Short mmCIF file of C-alpha atoms and ligand atoms in Angstrom, two decimals:
data_model
loop_
_atom_site.label_atom_id
_atom_site.label_comp_id
_atom_site.label_asym_id
_atom_site.label_seq_id
_atom_site.Cartn_x
_atom_site.Cartn_y
_atom_site.Cartn_z
CA MET P 1 -26.00 -37.65 -47.11
CA SER P 2 -28.36 -40.59 -47.15
CA ASN P 3 -30.87 -41.30 -44.42
CA PHE P 4 -28.48 -43.95 -43.13
CA GLU P 5 -25.40 -42.24 -41.75
CA PHE P 6 -22.52 -44.34 -40.52
CA SER P 7 -19.32 -43.73 -38.69
CA PHE P 8 -17.14 -46.73 -37.93
CA GLN P 9 -15.18 -46.70 -34.69
CA ASN P 10 -11.74 -48.19 -34.14
CA ASP P 11 -13.20 -51.19 -32.37
CA HIS P 12 -15.48 -51.96 -35.34
CA THR P 13 -18.57 -50.78 -33.55
CA TYR P 14 -20.50 -48.09 -35.30
CA LYS P 15 -23.11 -45.46 -34.87
CA HIS P 16 -25.91 -44.88 -37.28
CA ASN P 17 -28.98 -42.81 -37.74
CA THR P 18 -32.14 -44.76 -38.09
CA ARG P 19 -35.62 -44.63 -39.57
CA GLN P 20 -37.26 -46.37 -36.68
CA GLU P 21 -40.73 -45.26 -37.65
CA MET P 22 -40.33 -47.26 -40.84
CA ASN P 23 -38.64 -50.21 -39.13
CA ILE P 24 -35.72 -49.88 -41.54
CA ARG P 25 -32.18 -50.13 -40.31
CA ALA P 26 -28.80 -50.22 -41.98
CA ILE P 27 -26.80 -53.09 -40.53
CA LEU P 28 -23.78 -52.09 -42.59
CA PRO P 29 -23.66 -49.29 -45.19
CA ASP P 30 -24.79 -51.65 -47.95
CA ILE P 31 -26.98 -54.10 -45.97
CA PHE P 32 -30.39 -53.05 -44.67
CA TYR P 33 -33.04 -54.56 -42.47
CA VAL P 34 -36.43 -54.14 -44.17
CA GLY P 35 -38.50 -56.66 -42.21
CA VAL P 36 -41.83 -56.15 -40.49
CA ASN P 37 -43.34 -56.71 -37.06
CA ASP P 38 -46.55 -58.65 -36.61
CA ARG P 39 -48.27 -57.67 -33.37
CA GLU P 40 -51.73 -58.83 -34.48
CA LYS P 41 -51.40 -62.56 -35.06
CA HIS P 42 -52.46 -64.55 -31.99
CA ARG P 43 -50.87 -67.85 -32.89
CA PHE P 44 -47.87 -68.65 -35.09
CA GLU P 45 -48.71 -71.50 -37.47
CA SER P 46 -52.19 -71.22 -35.89
CA LEU P 47 -50.69 -73.13 -32.95
CA TRP P 48 -48.12 -71.26 -30.90
CA PRO P 49 -49.10 -68.18 -28.86
CA LEU P 50 -47.39 -64.90 -29.62
CA PRO P 51 -47.65 -62.82 -26.43
CA HIS P 52 -44.79 -60.61 -27.62
CA GLY P 53 -45.56 -60.70 -31.35
CA VAL P 54 -43.17 -61.91 -34.02
CA SER P 55 -41.01 -60.32 -36.70
CA TYR P 56 -40.61 -61.49 -40.28
CA ASN P 57 -37.11 -60.42 -41.19
CA SER P 58 -36.13 -59.40 -44.66
CA TYR P 59 -32.87 -57.84 -45.81
CA ILE P 60 -31.53 -55.79 -48.73
CA VAL P 61 -27.95 -56.35 -49.90
CA ARG P 62 -26.92 -53.49 -52.19
CA SER P 63 -23.93 -53.47 -54.46
CA HIS P 64 -23.76 -53.04 -58.26
CA LYS P 65 -26.68 -55.44 -58.14
CA THR P 66 -29.34 -55.51 -55.43
CA ALA P 67 -30.61 -58.62 -53.69
CA LEU P 68 -33.57 -58.97 -51.33
CA ILE P 69 -33.03 -61.84 -48.89
CA ASP P 70 -36.34 -63.48 -47.95
CA SER P 71 -39.74 -61.81 -47.90
CA VAL P 72 -42.61 -61.67 -45.42
CA GLU P 73 -46.12 -62.96 -44.71
CA VAL P 74 -48.53 -61.96 -47.45
CA ARG P 75 -50.59 -59.77 -45.09
CA GLU P 76 -47.50 -57.69 -44.36
CA SER P 77 -46.55 -57.19 -48.02
CA LEU P 78 -47.53 -53.52 -48.21
CA THR P 79 -45.33 -52.69 -45.23
CA LEU P 80 -42.43 -54.53 -46.87
CA PHE P 81 -43.04 -52.61 -50.09
CA SER P 82 -42.93 -49.27 -48.28
CA HIS P 83 -39.61 -50.28 -46.71
CA LEU P 84 -38.24 -51.30 -50.09
CA ASP P 85 -39.35 -48.03 -51.69
CA GLU P 86 -37.66 -46.11 -48.89
CA VAL P 87 -34.36 -47.97 -49.13
CA LEU P 88 -34.21 -48.39 -52.89
CA GLY P 89 -35.61 -45.01 -53.90
CA GLY P 90 -37.35 -46.51 -56.92
CA THR P 91 -34.42 -48.61 -58.15
CA GLU P 92 -34.91 -52.24 -59.06
CA ILE P 93 -34.31 -55.45 -57.17
CA ASP P 94 -32.19 -57.80 -59.27
CA TYR P 95 -32.53 -60.92 -57.13
CA LEU P 96 -34.90 -62.29 -54.52
CA VAL P 97 -33.05 -64.96 -52.53
CA VAL P 98 -35.47 -67.46 -51.01
CA ASN P 99 -33.78 -69.19 -48.09
CA HIS P 100 -37.00 -70.76 -46.85
CA MET P 101 -40.41 -71.39 -48.38
CA GLU P 102 -42.70 -71.51 -45.35
CA PRO P 103 -45.34 -68.89 -46.16
CA ASP P 104 -44.34 -66.59 -43.28
CA HIS P 105 -41.32 -65.82 -45.51
CA SER P 106 -42.55 -66.62 -48.98
CA GLY P 107 -46.10 -65.21 -48.91
CA SER P 108 -45.04 -61.99 -50.62
CA ILE P 109 -43.28 -63.72 -53.54
CA PRO P 110 -46.12 -63.41 -56.08
CA LEU P 111 -46.62 -59.71 -55.27
CA LEU P 112 -42.87 -59.05 -55.40
CA ALA P 113 -42.61 -60.91 -58.71
CA ALA P 114 -45.34 -58.67 -60.11
CA LYS P 115 -43.87 -55.44 -58.69
CA TYR P 116 -40.35 -56.23 -59.95
CA PRO P 117 -40.88 -58.04 -63.28
CA GLU P 118 -37.15 -58.21 -64.07
CA MET P 119 -36.25 -59.66 -60.68
CA LYS P 120 -34.80 -63.19 -60.71
CA ILE P 121 -35.79 -65.57 -57.92
CA VAL P 122 -32.84 -67.46 -56.42
CA GLY P 123 -33.37 -70.81 -54.75
CA ASN P 124 -32.49 -74.47 -54.98
CA LYS P 125 -34.33 -77.11 -56.99
CA GLN P 126 -36.82 -77.79 -54.21
CA THR P 127 -37.44 -74.07 -53.67
CA VAL P 128 -38.28 -73.62 -57.33
CA ALA P 129 -40.68 -76.57 -57.25
CA MET P 130 -42.41 -75.22 -54.14
CA ILE P 131 -42.80 -71.75 -55.65
CA GLY P 132 -44.56 -73.44 -58.55
CA GLY P 133 -46.74 -75.45 -56.18
CA PHE P 134 -47.66 -72.67 -53.77
CA TYR P 135 -47.81 -69.67 -56.09
CA GLY P 136 -48.06 -71.00 -59.65
CA ILE P 137 -44.85 -69.30 -60.80
CA THR P 138 -43.36 -71.82 -63.19
CA ASP P 139 -41.61 -69.72 -65.85
CA GLN P 140 -38.05 -71.08 -65.54
CA GLU P 141 -36.70 -67.80 -66.95
CA ARG P 142 -37.56 -66.21 -63.61
CA PHE P 143 -35.33 -68.50 -61.59
CA VAL P 144 -31.66 -68.84 -60.79
CA THR P 145 -31.30 -72.36 -59.41
CA VAL P 146 -28.39 -72.83 -57.04
CA CYS P 147 -26.62 -75.78 -55.39
CA ASP P 148 -24.51 -76.03 -52.24
CA GLY P 149 -21.50 -73.71 -52.45
CA ASP P 150 -22.70 -71.78 -55.51
CA LYS P 151 -21.98 -68.05 -55.56
CA LEU P 152 -23.76 -65.00 -56.89
CA ASP P 153 -21.66 -61.94 -57.68
CA LEU P 154 -23.41 -58.67 -56.82
CA GLY P 155 -20.33 -56.52 -57.53
CA GLU P 156 -18.57 -55.64 -54.28
CA ILE P 157 -20.40 -58.40 -52.43
CA THR P 158 -20.52 -62.11 -53.20
CA LEU P 159 -23.39 -64.24 -51.92
CA ARG P 160 -22.56 -67.88 -51.20
CA PHE P 161 -25.39 -70.39 -50.76
CA LEU P 162 -25.26 -73.22 -48.24
CA MET P 163 -27.82 -76.00 -48.35
CA THR P 164 -29.16 -76.67 -44.84
CA PRO P 165 -32.07 -79.07 -45.37
CA MET P 166 -34.68 -79.62 -42.61
CA VAL P 167 -33.87 -76.45 -40.72
CA HIS P 168 -36.81 -76.31 -40.91
CA TRP P 169 -38.13 -77.62 -44.25
CA PRO P 170 -36.31 -79.73 -46.87
CA GLU P 171 -35.53 -76.76 -49.12
CA THR P 172 -34.02 -74.55 -46.41
CA MET P 173 -30.70 -72.93 -47.21
CA MET P 174 -28.55 -70.11 -45.88
CA THR P 175 -26.84 -67.22 -47.65
CA PHE P 176 -23.43 -65.86 -46.69
CA ALA P 177 -22.39 -62.36 -47.77
CA GLU P 178 -18.70 -63.23 -47.94
CA GLU P 179 -17.01 -59.83 -47.91
CA ARG P 180 -19.27 -58.57 -45.08
CA ARG P 181 -19.19 -61.82 -43.07
CA ILE P 182 -22.96 -61.75 -42.63
CA LEU P 183 -24.89 -65.02 -42.56
CA PHE P 184 -28.59 -65.00 -43.41
CA THR P 185 -29.81 -68.11 -41.60
CA GLY P 186 -33.56 -68.46 -42.22
CA ASP P 187 -35.37 -69.88 -39.18
CA ALA P 188 -32.14 -71.02 -37.52
CA PHE P 189 -31.15 -68.82 -34.56
CA GLY P 190 -34.60 -67.21 -34.72
CA THR P 191 -36.85 -66.34 -31.79
CA PHE P 192 -40.39 -65.20 -31.14
CA GLY P 193 -40.91 -61.56 -30.18
CA ALA P 194 -41.49 -58.55 -32.42
CA LEU P 195 -38.59 -56.10 -32.54
CA ASN P 196 -39.09 -53.30 -30.06
CA GLY P 197 -37.18 -50.52 -31.79
CA GLY P 198 -33.76 -52.15 -31.63
CA ILE P 199 -32.94 -54.43 -34.55
CA ILE P 200 -29.44 -55.66 -33.63
CA ASP P 201 -28.88 -57.43 -30.31
CA PHE P 202 -26.80 -54.65 -28.75
CA GLU P 203 -29.62 -52.18 -29.34
CA THR P 204 -32.22 -54.11 -27.40
CA ASP P 205 -32.90 -56.08 -24.22
CA THR P 206 -31.90 -59.53 -25.41
CA ALA P 207 -33.24 -61.28 -22.28
CA LEU P 208 -36.72 -61.50 -23.79
CA TYR P 209 -35.47 -62.89 -27.09
CA LEU P 210 -33.07 -65.40 -25.54
CA GLU P 211 -35.90 -66.66 -23.33
CA GLU P 212 -38.23 -66.90 -26.32
CA ALA P 213 -35.52 -68.77 -28.26
CA TYR P 214 -36.21 -71.85 -26.12
CA ARG P 215 -39.88 -71.74 -26.97
CA TYR P 216 -39.23 -70.99 -30.65
CA TYR P 217 -36.68 -73.80 -30.98
CA SER P 218 -38.68 -76.42 -29.10
CA ASN P 219 -41.99 -75.55 -30.77
CA ILE P 220 -40.84 -75.04 -34.36
CA VAL P 221 -37.47 -76.67 -34.98
CA GLY P 222 -37.39 -79.20 -32.12
CA LYS P 223 -37.89 -82.28 -34.27
CA TYR P 224 -34.87 -81.52 -36.45
CA GLY P 225 -32.02 -81.58 -33.92
CA LYS P 226 -29.60 -83.63 -36.01
CA PHE P 227 -30.07 -81.31 -38.98
CA VAL P 228 -29.47 -78.27 -36.77
CA GLN P 229 -26.27 -79.94 -35.55
CA ARG P 230 -25.09 -80.47 -39.14
CA THR P 231 -25.85 -76.85 -39.89
CA ILE P 232 -23.92 -75.61 -36.87
CA GLU P 233 -20.92 -77.70 -37.96
CA LYS P 234 -21.20 -76.35 -41.48
CA THR P 235 -21.57 -72.67 -40.61
CA ALA P 236 -19.27 -72.33 -37.57
CA PRO P 237 -16.09 -72.17 -39.71
CA LEU P 238 -17.54 -69.13 -41.51
CA ALA P 239 -17.19 -67.17 -38.24
CA PRO P 240 -19.92 -64.69 -39.19
CA GLU P 241 -19.85 -61.27 -37.54
CA PHE P 242 -23.60 -60.92 -37.92
CA ILE P 243 -26.22 -63.68 -37.91
CA CYS P 244 -29.43 -62.51 -39.57
CA PRO P 245 -32.32 -64.90 -38.91
CA THR P 246 -35.84 -64.58 -40.27
CA HIS P 247 -37.33 -63.99 -36.79
CA GLY P 248 -36.08 -61.91 -33.86
CA PRO P 249 -33.03 -59.69 -33.52
CA ILE P 250 -29.87 -59.77 -35.59
CA TRP P 251 -27.12 -61.39 -33.55
CA HIS P 252 -23.75 -59.67 -33.26
CA GLU P 253 -22.61 -59.34 -29.64
CA SER P 254 -24.69 -62.34 -28.50
CA ILE P 255 -23.76 -64.79 -31.27
CA ALA P 256 -22.15 -67.09 -28.70
CA GLU P 257 -25.26 -67.10 -26.49
CA ILE P 258 -27.81 -67.81 -29.21
CA SER P 259 -25.51 -70.41 -30.80
CA ALA P 260 -25.07 -72.15 -27.43
CA ILE P 261 -28.86 -72.38 -26.95
CA TYR P 262 -29.35 -73.87 -30.42
CA ASP P 263 -26.37 -76.18 -30.02
CA ARG P 264 -27.49 -77.44 -26.61
CA LEU P 265 -31.14 -77.94 -27.52
CA SER P 266 -30.37 -79.64 -30.84
CA ARG P 267 -28.20 -82.16 -28.94
CA TYR P 268 -31.07 -82.61 -26.47
CA HIS P 269 -28.76 -81.43 -23.69
CA SER P 270 -30.75 -79.83 -20.91
CA GLU P 271 -30.13 -77.48 -18.01
CA PRO P 272 -30.58 -78.58 -14.39
CA GLY P 273 -34.23 -78.32 -13.42
CA THR P 274 -37.41 -80.34 -13.32
CA THR P 275 -40.61 -79.77 -15.25
CA ILE P 276 -43.74 -81.31 -13.75
CA VAL P 277 -46.61 -81.63 -16.22
CA TYR P 278 -49.95 -82.88 -14.96
CA GLY P 279 -53.59 -83.08 -15.88
CA SER P 280 -56.32 -83.09 -13.26
CA MET P 281 -60.11 -82.90 -13.49
CA TYR P 282 -61.02 -82.37 -9.83
CA GLY P 283 -57.72 -81.72 -8.09
CA ASN P 284 -56.82 -85.25 -6.99
CA THR P 285 -53.99 -85.79 -9.49
CA GLU P 286 -52.98 -82.18 -8.92
CA ALA P 287 -52.51 -83.00 -5.24
CA MET P 288 -49.99 -85.67 -6.31
CA ALA P 289 -48.16 -83.09 -8.45
CA GLU P 290 -47.96 -80.68 -5.51
CA ALA P 291 -46.75 -83.43 -3.16
CA ILE P 292 -44.10 -84.53 -5.67
CA ALA P 293 -42.89 -80.93 -6.10
CA MET P 294 -42.58 -80.50 -2.33
CA ALA P 295 -40.72 -83.80 -2.01
CA LEU P 296 -38.26 -82.74 -4.75
CA ALA P 297 -37.77 -79.33 -3.15
CA ALA P 298 -37.10 -80.99 0.19
CA ARG P 299 -34.33 -82.95 -1.56
CA GLY P 300 -32.67 -79.81 -2.90
CA GLU P 301 -34.22 -79.40 -6.37
CA LYS P 302 -34.71 -75.64 -6.64
CA ARG P 303 -35.69 -75.05 -10.24
CA ILE P 304 -39.07 -76.73 -10.57
CA ARG P 305 -41.58 -75.65 -13.20
CA ILE P 306 -45.14 -76.97 -12.76
CA HIS P 307 -47.61 -76.94 -15.65
CA ASN P 308 -51.28 -77.80 -15.59
CA ALA P 309 -51.65 -79.30 -19.07
CA GLY P 310 -55.37 -78.56 -19.06
CA LYS P 311 -54.72 -74.82 -18.71
CA ASP P 312 -51.17 -73.85 -19.69
CA SER P 313 -50.25 -73.50 -23.35
CA LEU P 314 -48.66 -76.55 -24.92
CA SER P 315 -46.07 -74.17 -26.33
CA HIS P 316 -44.72 -73.12 -22.92
CA ILE P 317 -44.93 -76.67 -21.54
CA ILE P 318 -42.85 -78.07 -24.42
CA SER P 319 -40.36 -75.24 -23.99
CA ASP P 320 -39.72 -76.03 -20.31
CA ALA P 321 -39.71 -79.78 -20.96
CA PHE P 322 -36.99 -79.25 -23.59
CA ARG P 323 -35.04 -76.88 -21.42
CA TYR P 324 -34.71 -78.88 -18.18
CA ASP P 325 -33.22 -82.32 -17.57
CA GLY P 326 -35.89 -83.68 -15.22
CA LEU P 327 -39.38 -84.40 -16.52
CA ILE P 328 -42.26 -85.71 -14.43
CA VAL P 329 -45.60 -86.34 -16.08
CA GLY P 330 -48.87 -87.29 -14.42
CA ALA P 331 -52.47 -87.79 -15.48
CA PRO P 332 -55.73 -89.38 -14.50
CA THR P 333 -57.35 -92.17 -16.44
CA TYR P 334 -60.03 -90.73 -18.71
CA SER P 335 -62.48 -93.02 -20.54
CA MET P 336 -59.95 -95.85 -20.16
CA THR P 337 -57.19 -93.81 -21.75
CA LEU P 338 -54.80 -90.97 -20.95
CA PHE P 339 -56.29 -87.61 -19.98
CA PRO P 340 -56.35 -85.82 -23.38
CA PRO P 341 -54.24 -82.68 -22.65
CA VAL P 342 -51.44 -84.88 -21.23
CA ASP P 343 -51.77 -87.22 -24.21
CA THR P 344 -51.30 -84.21 -26.51
CA PHE P 345 -48.20 -83.18 -24.59
CA MET P 346 -46.65 -86.66 -24.70
CA LYS P 347 -47.38 -86.93 -28.41
CA ALA P 348 -45.67 -83.57 -28.97
CA MET P 349 -42.60 -84.78 -27.06
CA GLN P 350 -42.54 -88.01 -29.06
CA THR P 351 -42.86 -86.08 -32.33
CA ARG P 352 -39.83 -84.05 -31.27
CA GLU P 353 -37.83 -87.24 -30.69
CA THR P 354 -37.15 -86.28 -27.07
CA GLN P 355 -33.98 -87.74 -25.58
CA ASN P 356 -31.83 -87.41 -22.46
CA LYS P 357 -34.52 -86.88 -19.87
CA VAL P 358 -34.72 -88.31 -16.38
CA LEU P 359 -38.37 -89.28 -16.43
CA GLY P 360 -40.87 -89.79 -13.63
CA LEU P 361 -44.48 -90.86 -14.15
CA PHE P 362 -47.51 -90.65 -11.87
CA SER P 363 -51.09 -91.53 -12.59
CA SER P 364 -54.50 -91.99 -11.02
CA PHE P 365 -57.75 -93.81 -11.60
CA THR P 366 -61.13 -94.24 -9.94
CA TRP P 367 -62.20 -97.81 -10.78
CA ALA P 368 -59.95 -99.02 -13.65
CA SER P 369 -56.36 -98.02 -14.39
CA ALA P 370 -55.19 -97.00 -17.88
CA ALA P 371 -53.25 -93.71 -17.66
CA GLY P 372 -50.12 -95.25 -16.10
CA LYS P 373 -49.75 -97.84 -18.86
CA ALA P 374 -50.36 -95.21 -21.54
CA LEU P 375 -47.63 -92.99 -20.06
CA GLU P 376 -45.23 -95.93 -19.94
CA GLY P 377 -46.07 -96.65 -23.57
CA TYR P 378 -44.91 -93.17 -24.54
CA ALA P 379 -41.72 -93.56 -22.49
CA GLU P 380 -40.96 -96.82 -24.26
CA ALA P 381 -41.68 -95.31 -27.68
CA MET P 382 -39.20 -92.50 -26.93
CA GLY P 383 -36.62 -94.90 -25.54
CA LEU P 384 -36.66 -93.16 -22.13
CA GLN P 385 -36.06 -95.10 -18.91
CA VAL P 386 -38.60 -94.43 -16.18
CA ALA P 387 -36.69 -93.38 -13.07
CA ALA P 388 -39.72 -93.39 -10.78
CA LYS P 389 -43.43 -94.10 -10.98
CA THR P 390 -46.42 -94.13 -8.69
CA GLU P 391 -50.15 -94.61 -9.05
CA MET P 392 -53.10 -93.52 -6.93
CA LYS P 393 -56.64 -94.90 -6.66
CA GLN P 394 -59.13 -92.08 -6.08
CA GLY P 395 -57.77 -89.56 -3.52
CA ILE P 396 -54.44 -88.84 -1.83
CA ASN P 397 -53.78 -90.42 1.59
CA ASN P 398 -50.84 -91.22 3.83
CA GLU P 399 -49.99 -94.36 1.91
CA ILE P 400 -49.72 -92.41 -1.34
CA ARG P 401 -47.74 -89.68 0.39
CA ALA P 402 -45.27 -92.29 1.62
CA ASP P 403 -45.03 -93.70 -1.90
CA ILE P 404 -44.35 -90.20 -3.24
CA GLU P 405 -41.42 -89.88 -0.84
CA LYS P 406 -39.95 -93.08 -2.32
CA PHE P 407 -40.72 -91.76 -5.81
CA ALA P 408 -38.77 -88.56 -5.02
CA ASP P 409 -35.81 -90.57 -3.67
CA SER P 410 -35.59 -92.66 -6.85
CA PHE P 411 -36.11 -89.71 -9.17
CA MET P 412 -33.53 -87.46 -7.48
CA SER P 413 -31.03 -90.29 -7.32
CA GLU P 414 -31.25 -90.81 -11.10
CA LEU P 415 -31.20 -87.06 -11.71
CA HIS P 416 -28.01 -86.64 -9.66
CA LYS P 417 -26.37 -89.57 -11.47
CA SER P 418 -27.27 -88.05 -14.81
CA ARG P 419 -25.95 -84.60 -13.83
CA TYR P 420 -22.76 -86.09 -12.43
CA ALA P 421 -22.22 -88.07 -15.64
CA ARG P 422 -22.57 -84.88 -17.68
CA LEU P 423 -19.89 -83.15 -15.59
CA ARG P 424 -17.33 -85.90 -16.18
FE1 LIG M 1 -40.31 -68.85 -40.10
FE2 LIG M 1 -40.17 -72.21 -41.03
O1 LIG M 1 -40.72 -70.43 -41.08
#
């Protein structure tokens, strides 16, 4: 008996023994998880905080031939190798399928190519060019170059390749193990969060990963909504039983939930709620943010998320701004421009081609006003209508408070119209 014992039940669920200490798991008798957890890195892409770590997922598909689907960050190569040795027992890998070339998944390629000299590297034309550019592997004998719809016969299992450009780089593709109905999706349907023992969704508390999916999507993939939509249209007819992304758990029971999050966010469709993002040097603009939040709450808005852009991570701010349909942004004038942390936030939202927000703007100045105009400039560049705006000179007073009440009336009126329109 192997280390990976299976017994299928009538309802297609199954039990299996595991090698948790090695972070190896059989998904099906001939498909194994061999990925690694990274609990050391502070920031993904040197930008995005990882309070719960991240996993780099890698999979073995074993039939007459053996394929490794995606690899891991170079610093985690030795852990991947130990997983491969454990699963393969010294046998060779015939193919390395490279669904995505970002170095969190391709960093191990040169070491794998050296360890398995007979192994062919499978990718599309752009993948092959990038492997040459990043890692200097240019011997065309090492590559199997594939196009959309091409198949690779492993024996009992056929791999079909689907080109899914810009999810999240131009070379990204997906691999479908046809007979097992497993789709290896690269970054798509991925989340932050290292795997805490459970590898498949029904083995773990998915709440953490589903929550982190908003942050992962908005931070990493957010700019590429239309490409994600095309990919969803292309892959939905495959009706996969397992979705195996390169980050986070394997989706089986929660395929509908993770797909709905990706579908909604990639169409820029938000949930009811309002994110208030503000910058404040000495608390005066912050007082406006607090007054606006109270005015919205008094008008029935319950889900309000407030972020101080000077303190909170851009990552979490973007995530909430993507997630909720109301967005209110405020900042003081700073050296005759927009307060820098708010400017960074607005630039990030513009980069992500933000749409479908009910937008409110508030600003402040001491002797000359610039922040309000700069905020309006961003709104115009994103094609967003401003539902409400207000400006304060120096400190808050009754006049400003009265103006904030009018601001809240206008903002909530537009928000209700927008929500009602979505229901129709
Ligand atoms: Fe997980 Fe685009 O890399």
